[in-house]
JSON list of C-alpha atoms and ligand atoms in Angstrom, two decimals:
[
{"chain": "A", "resi": 1, "resn": "MET", "atom": "CA", "xyz": [77.89, 258.64, 227.87]},
{"chain": "A", "resi": 2, "resn": "SER", "atom": "CA", "xyz": [78.44, 255.28, 226.20]},
{"chain": "A", "resi": 3, "resn": "ILE", "atom": "CA", "xyz": [77.43, 254.46, 222.63]},
{"chain": "A", "resi": 4, "resn": "ALA", "atom": "CA", "xyz": [74.61, 252.31, 224.01]},
{"chain": "A", "resi": 5, "resn": "GLU", "atom": "CA", "xyz": [73.33, 255.20, 226.14]},
{"chain": "A", "resi": 6, "resn": "ASN", "atom": "CA", "xyz": [73.55, 257.64, 223.24]},
{"chain": "A", "resi": 7, "resn": "LEU", "atom": "CA", "xyz": [71.61, 255.23, 221.04]},
{"chain": "A", "resi": 8, "resn": "GLN", "atom": "CA", "xyz": [68.93, 254.77, 223.67]},
{"chain": "A", "resi": 9, "resn": "ALA", "atom": "CA", "xyz": [68.55, 258.55, 223.99]},
{"chain": "A", "resi": 10, "resn": "ILE", "atom": "CA", "xyz": [68.15, 258.84, 220.22]},
{"chain": "A", "resi": 11, "resn": "TYR", "atom": "CA", "xyz": [65.62, 256.00, 220.01]},
{"chain": "A", "resi": 12, "resn": "ASP", "atom": "CA", "xyz": [63.65, 257.80, 222.74]},
{"chain": "A", "resi": 13, "resn": "ASN", "atom": "CA", "xyz": [63.90, 261.14, 220.91]},
{"chain": "A", "resi": 14, "resn": "ILE", "atom": "CA", "xyz": [62.77, 259.59, 217.64]},
{"chain": "A", "resi": 15, "resn": "LYS", "atom": "CA", "xyz": [59.77, 258.09, 219.36]},
{"chain": "A", "resi": 16, "resn": "ARG", "atom": "CA", "xyz": [58.85, 261.34, 221.09]},
{"chain": "A", "resi": 17, "resn": "SER", "atom": "CA", "xyz": [59.32, 263.49, 217.97]},
{"chain": "A", "resi": 18, "resn": "ALA", "atom": "CA", "xyz": [57.25, 261.10, 215.90]},
{"chain": "A", "resi": 19, "resn": "LEU", "atom": "CA", "xyz": [54.39, 260.81, 218.39]},
{"chain": "A", "resi": 20, "resn": "ASP", "atom": "CA", "xyz": [54.37, 264.60, 218.94]},
{"chain": "A", "resi": 21, "resn": "CYS", "atom": "CA", "xyz": [53.60, 265.14, 215.27]},
{"chain": "A", "resi": 22, "resn": "GLY", "atom": "CA", "xyz": [51.24, 262.20, 214.90]},
{"chain": "A", "resi": 23, "resn": "ARG", "atom": "CA", "xyz": [53.60, 259.86, 213.08]},
{"chain": "A", "resi": 24, "resn": "ASP", "atom": "CA", "xyz": [54.30, 256.19, 213.67]},
{"chain": "A", "resi": 25, "resn": "PRO", "atom": "CA", "xyz": [57.84, 255.93, 215.17]},
{"chain": "A", "resi": 26, "resn": "GLU", "atom": "CA", "xyz": [58.24, 252.59, 213.40]},
{"chain": "A", "resi": 27, "resn": "GLU", "atom": "CA", "xyz": [58.38, 254.30, 210.01]},
{"chain": "A", "resi": 28, "resn": "ILE", "atom": "CA", "xyz": [61.58, 256.15, 210.93]},
{"chain": "A", "resi": 29, "resn": "GLN", "atom": "CA", "xyz": [64.85, 254.33, 210.47]},
{"chain": "A", "resi": 30, "resn": "LEU", "atom": "CA", "xyz": [68.07, 255.38, 212.17]},
{"chain": "A", "resi": 31, "resn": "VAL", "atom": "CA", "xyz": [71.23, 255.10, 210.10]},
{"chain": "A", "resi": 32, "resn": "ALA", "atom": "CA", "xyz": [74.17, 255.26, 212.52]},
{"chain": "A", "resi": 33, "resn": "VAL", "atom": "CA", "xyz": [76.92, 257.16, 210.69]},
{"chain": "A", "resi": 34, "resn": "SER", "atom": "CA", "xyz": [80.15, 255.43, 211.62]},
{"chain": "A", "resi": 35, "resn": "LYS", "atom": "CA", "xyz": [82.58, 257.18, 209.28]},
{"chain": "A", "resi": 36, "resn": "ARG", "atom": "CA", "xyz": [86.02, 257.73, 210.82]},
{"chain": "A", "resi": 37, "resn": "PHE", "atom": "CA", "xyz": [85.13, 255.43, 213.73]},
{"chain": "A", "resi": 38, "resn": "PRO", "atom": "CA", "xyz": [86.64, 251.95, 214.05]},
{"chain": "A", "resi": 39, "resn": "VAL", "atom": "CA", "xyz": [84.81, 248.65, 213.70]},
{"chain": "A", "resi": 40, "resn": "THR", "atom": "CA", "xyz": [84.93, 248.32, 217.49]},
{"chain": "A", "resi": 41, "resn": "ALA", "atom": "CA", "xyz": [82.54, 251.30, 217.71]},
{"chain": "A", "resi": 42, "resn": "ILE", "atom": "CA", "xyz": [80.21, 249.64, 215.20]},
{"chain": "A", "resi": 43, "resn": "GLU", "atom": "CA", "xyz": [80.36, 246.42, 217.22]},
{"chain": "A", "resi": 44, "resn": "GLU", "atom": "CA", "xyz": [79.45, 248.33, 220.34]},
{"chain": "A", "resi": 45, "resn": "ALA", "atom": "CA", "xyz": [76.42, 249.90, 218.65]},
{"chain": "A", "resi": 46, "resn": "TYR", "atom": "CA", "xyz": [75.47, 246.53, 217.15]},
{"chain": "A", "resi": 47, "resn": "ALA", "atom": "CA", "xyz": [75.55, 244.93, 220.59]},
{"chain": "A", "resi": 48, "resn": "ALA", "atom": "CA", "xyz": [73.15, 247.69, 221.72]},
{"chain": "A", "resi": 49, "resn": "GLY", "atom": "CA", "xyz": [70.69, 246.72, 218.96]},
{"chain": "A", "resi": 50, "resn": "GLN", "atom": "CA", "xyz": [71.66, 249.05, 216.09]},
{"chain": "A", "resi": 51, "resn": "THR", "atom": "CA", "xyz": [72.00, 247.15, 212.79]},
{"chain": "A", "resi": 52, "resn": "VAL", "atom": "CA", "xyz": [72.03, 249.88, 210.12]},
{"chain": "A", "resi": 53, "resn": "PHE", "atom": "CA", "xyz": [75.17, 251.94, 209.54]},
{"chain": "A", "resi": 54, "resn": "GLY", "atom": "CA", "xyz": [76.21, 254.72, 207.17]},
{"chain": "A", "resi": 55, "resn": "GLU", "atom": "CA", "xyz": [79.65, 255.11, 205.65]},
{"chain": "A", "resi": 56, "resn": "ASN", "atom": "CA", "xyz": [81.13, 257.90, 203.50]},
{"chain": "A", "resi": 57, "resn": "TYR", "atom": "CA", "xyz": [84.44, 256.58, 202.23]},
{"chain": "A", "resi": 58, "resn": "ILE", "atom": "CA", "xyz": [84.71, 253.50, 200.04]},
{"chain": "A", "resi": 59, "resn": "GLN", "atom": "CA", "xyz": [88.12, 252.28, 201.13]},
{"chain": "A", "resi": 60, "resn": "GLU", "atom": "CA", "xyz": [87.32, 252.67, 204.79]},
{"chain": "A", "resi": 61, "resn": "ALA", "atom": "CA", "xyz": [83.96, 250.97, 204.31]},
{"chain": "A", "resi": 62, "resn": "GLU", "atom": "CA", "xyz": [85.47, 248.07, 202.37]},
{"chain": "A", "resi": 63, "resn": "GLY", "atom": "CA", "xyz": [87.69, 247.11, 205.29]},
{"chain": "A", "resi": 64, "resn": "LYS", "atom": "CA", "xyz": [84.87, 247.44, 207.78]},
{"chain": "A", "resi": 65, "resn": "ALA", "atom": "CA", "xyz": [82.42, 245.49, 205.64]},
{"chain": "A", "resi": 66, "resn": "SER", "atom": "CA", "xyz": [84.77, 242.53, 205.43]},
{"chain": "A", "resi": 67, "resn": "GLU", "atom": "CA", "xyz": [85.39, 242.59, 209.18]},
{"chain": "A", "resi": 68, "resn": "LEU", "atom": "CA", "xyz": [81.67, 242.76, 209.90]},
{"chain": "A", "resi": 69, "resn": "GLY", "atom": "CA", "xyz": [80.97, 239.86, 207.56]},
{"chain": "A", "resi": 70, "resn": "GLY", "atom": "CA", "xyz": [77.49, 240.86, 206.46]},
{"chain": "A", "resi": 71, "resn": "LYS", "atom": "CA", "xyz": [75.73, 241.11, 209.81]},
{"chain": "A", "resi": 72, "resn": "CYS", "atom": "CA", "xyz": [74.95, 244.83, 209.41]},
{"chain": "A", "resi": 73, "resn": "THR", "atom": "CA", "xyz": [72.99, 246.74, 206.79]},
{"chain": "A", "resi": 74, "resn": "LEU", "atom": "CA", "xyz": [75.28, 249.31, 205.18]},
{"chain": "A", "resi": 75, "resn": "HIS", "atom": "CA", "xyz": [74.20, 252.57, 203.53]},
{"chain": "A", "resi": 76, "resn": "PHE", "atom": "CA", "xyz": [76.62, 254.57, 201.44]},
{"chain": "A", "resi": 77, "resn": "ILE", "atom": "CA", "xyz": [76.10, 258.28, 202.14]},
{"chain": "A", "resi": 78, "resn": "GLY", "atom": "CA", "xyz": [79.25, 259.88, 200.72]},
{"chain": "A", "resi": 79, "resn": "HIS", "atom": "CA", "xyz": [80.11, 261.17, 197.29]},
{"chain": "A", "resi": 80, "resn": "LEU", "atom": "CA", "xyz": [80.53, 258.16, 194.99]},
{"chain": "A", "resi": 81, "resn": "GLN", "atom": "CA", "xyz": [83.16, 258.30, 192.27]},
{"chain": "A", "resi": 82, "resn": "ARG", "atom": "CA", "xyz": [82.52, 256.12, 189.25]},
{"chain": "A", "resi": 83, "resn": "ASN", "atom": "CA", "xyz": [85.84, 254.31, 189.63]},
{"chain": "A", "resi": 84, "resn": "LYS", "atom": "CA", "xyz": [84.68, 253.17, 193.08]},
{"chain": "A", "resi": 85, "resn": "ALA", "atom": "CA", "xyz": [81.25, 251.98, 191.94]},
{"chain": "A", "resi": 86, "resn": "LYS", "atom": "CA", "xyz": [82.44, 248.39, 191.55]},
{"chain": "A", "resi": 87, "resn": "ILE", "atom": "CA", "xyz": [83.36, 248.10, 195.23]},
{"chain": "A", "resi": 88, "resn": "ALA", "atom": "CA", "xyz": [80.22, 249.97, 196.27]},
{"chain": "A", "resi": 89, "resn": "ALA", "atom": "CA", "xyz": [78.08, 247.54, 194.26]},
{"chain": "A", "resi": 90, "resn": "ARG", "atom": "CA", "xyz": [79.54, 244.67, 196.23]},
{"chain": "A", "resi": 91, "resn": "ILE", "atom": "CA", "xyz": [79.59, 245.94, 199.81]},
{"chain": "A", "resi": 92, "resn": "PHE", "atom": "CA", "xyz": [76.54, 248.19, 200.27]},
{"chain": "A", "resi": 93, "resn": "ASP", "atom": "CA", "xyz": [72.85, 247.43, 200.74]},
{"chain": "A", "resi": 94, "resn": "VAL", "atom": "CA", "xyz": [71.63, 250.93, 199.89]},
{"chain": "A", "resi": 95, "resn": "ILE", "atom": "CA", "xyz": [73.39, 253.80, 198.11]},
{"chain": "A", "resi": 96, "resn": "GLU", "atom": "CA", "xyz": [71.83, 257.13, 199.04]},
{"chain": "A", "resi": 97, "resn": "THR", "atom": "CA", "xyz": [73.84, 259.48, 196.87]},
{"chain": "A", "resi": 98, "resn": "ILE", "atom": "CA", "xyz": [73.19, 258.81, 193.19]},
{"chain": "A", "resi": 99, "resn": "ASP", "atom": "CA", "xyz": [73.06, 262.10, 191.29]},
{"chain": "A", "resi": 100, "resn": "THR", "atom": "CA", "xyz": [73.93, 261.44, 187.64]},
{"chain": "A", "resi": 101, "resn": "PHE", "atom": "CA", "xyz": [72.84, 258.96, 185.00]},
{"chain": "A", "resi": 102, "resn": "LYS", "atom": "CA", "xyz": [76.45, 258.13, 184.19]},
{"chain": "A", "resi": 103, "resn": "LEU", "atom": "CA", "xyz": [77.05, 257.02, 187.77]},
{"chain": "A", "resi": 104, "resn": "ALA", "atom": "CA", "xyz": [73.79, 255.07, 187.86]},
{"chain": "A", "resi": 105, "resn": "ASN", "atom": "CA", "xyz": [74.64, 253.35, 184.61]},
{"chain": "A", "resi": 106, "resn": "THR", "atom": "CA", "xyz": [78.11, 252.33, 185.82]},
{"chain": "A", "resi": 107, "resn": "LEU", "atom": "CA", "xyz": [76.65, 250.99, 189.06]},
{"chain": "A", "resi": 108, "resn": "ASN", "atom": "CA", "xyz": [74.00, 249.06, 187.14]},
{"chain": "A", "resi": 109, "resn": "ARG", "atom": "CA", "xyz": [76.68, 247.39, 185.03]},
{"chain": "A", "resi": 110, "resn": "HIS", "atom": "CA", "xyz": [78.67, 246.26, 188.09]},
{"chain": "A", "resi": 111, "resn": "LEU", "atom": "CA", "xyz": [75.49, 244.98, 189.75]},
{"chain": "A", "resi": 112, "resn": "GLU", "atom": "CA", "xyz": [74.75, 242.95, 186.65]},
{"chain": "A", "resi": 113, "resn": "ASP", "atom": "CA", "xyz": [78.21, 241.37, 186.85]},
{"chain": "A", "resi": 114, "resn": "LEU", "atom": "CA", "xyz": [77.54, 240.51, 190.51]},
{"chain": "A", "resi": 115, "resn": "ASP", "atom": "CA", "xyz": [73.98, 239.39, 189.78]},
{"chain": "A", "resi": 116, "resn": "ARG", "atom": "CA", "xyz": [72.65, 241.79, 192.44]},
{"chain": "A", "resi": 117, "resn": "THR", "atom": "CA", "xyz": [70.02, 244.49, 192.60]},
{"chain": "A", "resi": 118, "resn": "MET", "atom": "CA", "xyz": [70.46, 247.62, 194.74]},
{"chain": "A", "resi": 119, "resn": "LYS", "atom": "CA", "xyz": [68.11, 250.04, 196.42]},
{"chain": "A", "resi": 120, "resn": "ILE", "atom": "CA", "xyz": [69.20, 253.61, 195.81]},
{"chain": "A", "resi": 121, "resn": "LEU", "atom": "CA", "xyz": [68.16, 257.13, 196.71]},
{"chain": "A", "resi": 122, "resn": "LEU", "atom": "CA", "xyz": [68.76, 260.18, 194.58]},
{"chain": "A", "resi": 123, "resn": "GLN", "atom": "CA", "xyz": [70.70, 262.96, 196.28]},
{"chain": "A", "resi": 124, "resn": "VAL", "atom": "CA", "xyz": [69.08, 266.33, 195.77]},
{"chain": "A", "resi": 125, "resn": "ASN", "atom": "CA", "xyz": [71.00, 269.53, 196.43]},
{"chain": "A", "resi": 126, "resn": "ILE", "atom": "CA", "xyz": [67.86, 271.20, 197.64]},
{"chain": "A", "resi": 127, "resn": "GLY", "atom": "CA", "xyz": [69.63, 274.28, 198.99]},
{"chain": "A", "resi": 128, "resn": "GLU", "atom": "CA", "xyz": [71.56, 274.69, 195.71]},
{"chain": "A", "resi": 129, "resn": "ASP", "atom": "CA", "xyz": [74.69, 274.80, 197.86]},
{"chain": "A", "resi": 130, "resn": "GLU", "atom": "CA", "xyz": [77.72, 274.94, 195.56]},
{"chain": "A", "resi": 131, "resn": "HIS", "atom": "CA", "xyz": [79.80, 273.00, 198.10]},
{"chain": "A", "resi": 132, "resn": "LYS", "atom": "CA", "xyz": [77.49, 270.01, 198.09]},
{"chain": "A", "resi": 133, "resn": "SER", "atom": "CA", "xyz": [76.91, 267.11, 195.72]},
{"chain": "A", "resi": 134, "resn": "GLY", "atom": "CA", "xyz": [73.51, 266.19, 194.43]},
{"chain": "A", "resi": 135, "resn": "MET", "atom": "CA", "xyz": [71.38, 267.33, 191.55]},
{"chain": "A", "resi": 136, "resn": "ALA", "atom": "CA", "xyz": [69.06, 270.31, 191.32]},
{"chain": "A", "resi": 137, "resn": "ALA", "atom": "CA", "xyz": [65.45, 269.59, 192.27]},
{"chain": "A", "resi": 138, "resn": "GLU", "atom": "CA", "xyz": [64.31, 270.28, 188.68]},
{"chain": "A", "resi": 139, "resn": "GLN", "atom": "CA", "xyz": [66.53, 267.50, 187.32]},
{"chain": "A", "resi": 140, "resn": "THR", "atom": "CA", "xyz": [65.18, 264.80, 189.60]},
{"chain": "A", "resi": 141, "resn": "GLU", "atom": "CA", "xyz": [62.20, 263.78, 187.48]},
{"chain": "A", "resi": 142, "resn": "GLN", "atom": "CA", "xyz": [64.28, 263.30, 184.36]},
{"chain": "A", "resi": 143, "resn": "LEU", "atom": "CA", "xyz": [66.92, 261.27, 186.19]},
{"chain": "A", "resi": 144, "resn": "LEU", "atom": "CA", "xyz": [64.22, 259.06, 187.70]},
{"chain": "A", "resi": 145, "resn": "ARG", "atom": "CA", "xyz": [62.80, 258.41, 184.25]},
{"chain": "A", "resi": 146, "resn": "GLU", "atom": "CA", "xyz": [66.24, 257.57, 182.85]},
{"chain": "A", "resi": 147, "resn": "ILE", "atom": "CA", "xyz": [67.12, 255.24, 185.72]},
{"chain": "A", "resi": 148, "resn": "SER", "atom": "CA", "xyz": [63.84, 253.37, 185.35]},
{"chain": "A", "resi": 149, "resn": "GLY", "atom": "CA", "xyz": [65.49, 251.75, 182.32]},
{"chain": "A", "resi": 150, "resn": "LEU", "atom": "CA", "xyz": [68.27, 250.27, 184.46]},
{"chain": "A", "resi": 151, "resn": "PRO", "atom": "CA", "xyz": [67.03, 246.88, 185.69]},
{"chain": "A", "resi": 152, "resn": "ARG", "atom": "CA", "xyz": [69.43, 246.44, 188.60]},
{"chain": "A", "resi": 153, "resn": "LEU", "atom": "CA", "xyz": [68.54, 249.71, 190.34]},
{"chain": "A", "resi": 154, "resn": "LYS", "atom": "CA", "xyz": [65.45, 250.41, 192.43]},
{"chain": "A", "resi": 155, "resn": "VAL", "atom": "CA", "xyz": [64.99, 254.06, 193.30]},
{"chain": "A", "resi": 156, "resn": "ILE", "atom": "CA", "xyz": [63.23, 254.07, 196.66]},
{"chain": "A", "resi": 157, "resn": "GLY", "atom": "CA", "xyz": [63.45, 257.76, 197.54]},
{"chain": "A", "resi": 158, "resn": "LEU", "atom": "CA", "xyz": [65.36, 261.00, 197.92]},
{"chain": "A", "resi": 159, "resn": "MET", "atom": "CA", "xyz": [68.17, 262.15, 200.18]},
{"chain": "A", "resi": 160, "resn": "THR", "atom": "CA", "xyz": [69.38, 265.65, 201.01]},
{"chain": "A", "resi": 161, "resn": "MET", "atom": "CA", "xyz": [71.83, 267.55, 203.14]},
{"chain": "A", "resi": 162, "resn": "PRO", "atom": "CA", "xyz": [70.81, 271.19, 203.56]},
{"chain": "A", "resi": 163, "resn": "PRO", "atom": "CA", "xyz": [73.37, 274.00, 203.94]},
{"chain": "A", "resi": 164, "resn": "PHE", "atom": "CA", "xyz": [74.92, 273.73, 207.38]},
{"chain": "A", "resi": 165, "resn": "THR", "atom": "CA", "xyz": [73.91, 276.22, 210.07]},
{"chain": "A", "resi": 166, "resn": "ASP", "atom": "CA", "xyz": [73.79, 276.13, 213.87]},
{"chain": "A", "resi": 167, "resn": "ASP", "atom": "CA", "xyz": [70.04, 276.64, 214.06]},
{"chain": "A", "resi": 168, "resn": "PRO", "atom": "CA", "xyz": [68.14, 273.46, 213.13]},
{"chain": "A", "resi": 169, "resn": "GLU", "atom": "CA", "xyz": [65.10, 275.56, 212.23]},
{"chain": "A", "resi": 170, "resn": "ASP", "atom": "CA", "xyz": [67.06, 276.88, 209.23]},
{"chain": "A", "resi": 171, "resn": "ALA", "atom": "CA", "xyz": [66.90, 273.39, 207.71]},
{"chain": "A", "resi": 172, "resn": "ARG", "atom": "CA", "xyz": [63.11, 273.13, 207.94]},
{"chain": "A", "resi": 173, "resn": "PRO", "atom": "CA", "xyz": [62.25, 274.81, 204.60]},
{"chain": "A", "resi": 174, "resn": "TYR", "atom": "CA", "xyz": [64.71, 272.51, 202.80]},
{"chain": "A", "resi": 175, "resn": "PHE", "atom": "CA", "xyz": [63.29, 269.40, 204.43]},
{"chain": "A", "resi": 176, "resn": "ARG", "atom": "CA", "xyz": [59.81, 270.57, 203.50]},
{"chain": "A", "resi": 177, "resn": "GLN", "atom": "CA", "xyz": [60.85, 271.13, 199.88]},
{"chain": "A", "resi": 178, "resn": "LEU", "atom": "CA", "xyz": [62.35, 267.63, 199.65]},
{"chain": "A", "resi": 179, "resn": "LYS", "atom": "CA", "xyz": [59.12, 266.13, 200.98]},
{"chain": "A", "resi": 180, "resn": "GLN", "atom": "CA", "xyz": [57.04, 268.09, 198.45]},
{"chain": "A", "resi": 181, "resn": "LEU", "atom": "CA", "xyz": [59.34, 267.01, 195.64]},
{"chain": "A", "resi": 182, "resn": "ALA", "atom": "CA", "xyz": [59.11, 263.36, 196.69]},
{"chain": "A", "resi": 183, "resn": "ASP", "atom": "CA", "xyz": [55.31, 263.57, 196.95]},
{"chain": "A", "resi": 184, "resn": "SER", "atom": "CA", "xyz": [55.00, 265.02, 193.46]},
{"chain": "A", "resi": 185, "resn": "LEU", "atom": "CA", "xyz": [57.28, 262.35, 191.98]},
{"chain": "A", "resi": 186, "resn": "ALA", "atom": "CA", "xyz": [55.43, 259.62, 193.87]},
{"chain": "A", "resi": 187, "resn": "ALA", "atom": "CA", "xyz": [52.12, 260.91, 192.49]},
{"chain": "A", "resi": 188, "resn": "LYS", "atom": "CA", "xyz": [53.55, 260.34, 189.01]},
{"chain": "A", "resi": 189, "resn": "GLY", "atom": "CA", "xyz": [54.47, 256.79, 189.98]},
{"chain": "A", "resi": 190, "resn": "LEU", "atom": "CA", "xyz": [58.17, 257.34, 189.38]},
{"chain": "A", "resi": 191, "resn": "PHE", "atom": "CA", "xyz": [59.61, 255.42, 192.35]},
{"chain": "A", "resi": 192, "resn": "ALA", "atom": "CA", "xyz": [60.22, 251.67, 192.42]},
{"chain": "A", "resi": 193, "resn": "GLU", "atom": "CA", "xyz": [56.98, 249.74, 192.56]},
{"chain": "A", "resi": 194, "resn": "GLY", "atom": "CA", "xyz": [56.00, 248.02, 195.78]},
{"chain": "A", "resi": 195, "resn": "GLU", "atom": "CA", "xyz": [58.63, 249.74, 197.93]},
{"chain": "A", "resi": 196, "resn": "LYS", "atom": "CA", "xyz": [58.09, 252.19, 200.77]},
{"chain": "A", "resi": 197, "resn": "ILE", "atom": "CA", "xyz": [59.17, 255.65, 199.62]},
{"chain": "A", "resi": 198, "resn": "GLU", "atom": "CA", "xyz": [62.06, 256.93, 201.71]},
{"chain": "A", "resi": 199, "resn": "LEU", "atom": "CA", "xyz": [63.09, 260.47, 202.60]},
{"chain": "A", "resi": 200, "resn": "SER", "atom": "CA", "xyz": [66.61, 260.54, 204.01]},
{"chain": "A", "resi": 201, "resn": "MET", "atom": "CA", "xyz": [67.12, 263.84, 205.83]},
{"chain": "A", "resi": 202, "resn": "GLY", "atom": "CA", "xyz": [68.23, 265.02, 209.24]},
{"chain": "A", "resi": 203, "resn": "MET", "atom": "CA", "xyz": [71.52, 264.59, 211.13]},
{"chain": "A", "resi": 204, "resn": "SER", "atom": "CA", "xyz": [72.65, 264.91, 214.77]},
{"chain": "A", "resi": 205, "resn": "ASN", "atom": "CA", "xyz": [71.64, 268.53, 215.21]},
{"chain": "A", "resi": 206, "resn": "ASP", "atom": "CA", "xyz": [68.39, 268.65, 213.23]},
{"chain": "A", "resi": 207, "resn": "TYR", "atom": "CA", "xyz": [66.82, 265.18, 213.05]},
{"chain": "A", "resi": 208, "resn": "HIS", "atom": "CA", "xyz": [63.89, 266.22, 215.22]},
{"chain": "A", "resi": 209, "resn": "VAL", "atom": "CA", "xyz": [63.00, 268.90, 212.65]},
{"chain": "A", "resi": 210, "resn": "ALA", "atom": "CA", "xyz": [63.45, 266.38, 209.82]},
{"chain": "A", "resi": 211, "resn": "ILE", "atom": "CA", "xyz": [61.07, 263.95, 211.53]},
{"chain": "A", "resi": 212, "resn": "GLU", "atom": "CA", "xyz": [58.45, 266.70, 211.82]},
{"chain": "A", "resi": 213, "resn": "GLU", "atom": "CA", "xyz": [58.86, 267.31, 208.09]},
{"chain": "A", "resi": 214, "resn": "GLY", "atom": "CA", "xyz": [58.47, 263.67, 207.08]},
{"chain": "A", "resi": 215, "resn": "ALA", "atom": "CA", "xyz": [61.91, 262.02, 207.23]},
{"chain": "A", "resi": 216, "resn": "THR", "atom": "CA", "xyz": [61.81, 258.21, 207.11]},
{"chain": "A", "resi": 217, "resn": "ILE", "atom": "CA", "xyz": [65.61, 257.82, 207.34]},
{"chain": "A", "resi": 218, "resn": "ILE", "atom": "CA", "xyz": [67.75, 259.97, 209.62]},
{"chain": "A", "resi": 219, "resn": "ARG", "atom": "CA", "xyz": [71.54, 259.82, 209.45]},
{"chain": "A", "resi": 220, "resn": "VAL", "atom": "CA", "xyz": [73.13, 260.42, 212.84]},
{"chain": "A", "resi": 221, "resn": "GLY", "atom": "CA", "xyz": [76.84, 260.21, 213.62]},
{"chain": "A", "resi": 222, "resn": "THR", "atom": "CA", "xyz": [78.19, 262.60, 216.25]},
{"chain": "A", "resi": 223, "resn": "ALA", "atom": "CA", "xyz": [75.27, 262.16, 218.66]},
{"chain": "A", "resi": 224, "resn": "ILE", "atom": "CA", "xyz": [76.00, 258.41, 218.78]},
{"chain": "A", "resi": 225, "resn": "PHE", "atom": "CA", "xyz": [79.75, 258.05, 218.41]},
{"chain": "A", "resi": 226, "resn": "GLY", "atom": "CA", "xyz": [81.01, 261.48, 219.53]},
{"chain": "A", "resi": 227, "resn": "GLN", "atom": "CA", "xyz": [83.14, 264.03, 217.69]},
{"chain": "A", "resi": 228, "resn": "ARG", "atom": "CA", "xyz": [85.11, 262.74, 214.73]},
{"chain": "A", "resi": 229, "resn": "ALA", "atom": "CA", "xyz": [88.88, 263.24, 214.74]},
{"chain": "B", "resi": 1, "resn": "PLP", "atom": "C1", "xyz": [78.67, 262.75, 208.40]},
{"chain": "B", "resi": 1, "resn": "PLP", "atom": "C2", "xyz": [77.33, 262.71, 207.79]},
{"chain": "B", "resi": 1, "resn": "PLP", "atom": "C3", "xyz": [76.17, 262.58, 208.58]},
{"chain": "B", "resi": 1, "resn": "PLP", "atom": "C4", "xyz": [76.19, 262.54, 210.09]},
{"chain": "B", "resi": 1, "resn": "PLP", "atom": "O1", "xyz": [76.46, 263.82, 210.59]},
{"chain": "B", "resi": 1, "resn": "PLP", "atom": "P1", "xyz": [76.46, 264.10, 212.18]},
{"chain": "B", "resi": 1, "resn": "PLP", "atom": "O2", "xyz": [76.36, 265.58, 212.26]},
{"chain": "B", "resi": 1, "resn": "PLP", "atom": "O3", "xyz": [77.74, 263.55, 212.71]},
{"chain": "B", "resi": 1, "resn": "PLP", "atom": "O4", "xyz": [75.27, 263.42, 212.74]},
{"chain": "B", "resi": 1, "resn": "PLP", "atom": "C5", "xyz": [74.96, 262.48, 207.93]},
{"chain": "B", "resi": 1, "resn": "PLP", "atom": "N1", "xyz": [74.86, 262.52, 206.59]},
{"chain": "B", "resi": 1, "resn": "PLP", "atom": "C6", "xyz": [75.94, 262.66, 205.81]},
{"chain": "B", "resi": 1, "resn": "PLP", "atom": "C7", "xyz": [75.76, 262.68, 204.34]},
{"chain": "B", "resi": 1, "resn": "PLP", "atom": "C8", "xyz": [77.20, 262.76, 206.38]},
{"chain": "B", "resi": 1, "resn": "PLP", "atom": "O5", "xyz": [78.26, 262.91, 205.58]}
]
């Protein structure tokens, strides 16, 4: 199947999953994860109507961003090192993986230099998986409070990647926990004012479960572009 056909199938699935659980399909955004795929693949998806893309590696993304010339919305979804924050501040529209104050502070400083603001999500290691980045759920409130003092950053939600398994149902409890955490933080008014609160969860194999559990951003790579080399 072509990229356009894959995308159409996913748009249809999103719609069906959302309607089946009484949600508005319009509140779910697809981030097409294009890591390790060339700009030509992004162009193909763009021609089929997809405008939001996710990238994991700064150097790779920097080249692609300059080739694309600003026509796409780019989310950073990889692990961000502080020495790469300057480039990230320049090329991304949303950074989904902030997990320490030090990193947030560095990013804020670069954004100030560029006279930009950035929407960010905090990455929560909800499964307490030692192989994954992100902070523990209990640390999220404190980090939100600390970041609220950084004027260039707007925290619009939470992102997670549960421990990988073959059965998408295994991810459900983690998605549910992230939603509960976001709801409790939202009730305390800790997210950026006037912005829709985002929950970024769900990938190729489990996005339908994530939608049932309240995802507003799903990050899908393989199901659009195929297996990565
Ligand atoms: C690679 C990646 C994805 C996409 O995974 P697929 O299984 O290819 O859909 C989503 N989120 C993150 C953080 C990733 O690194």
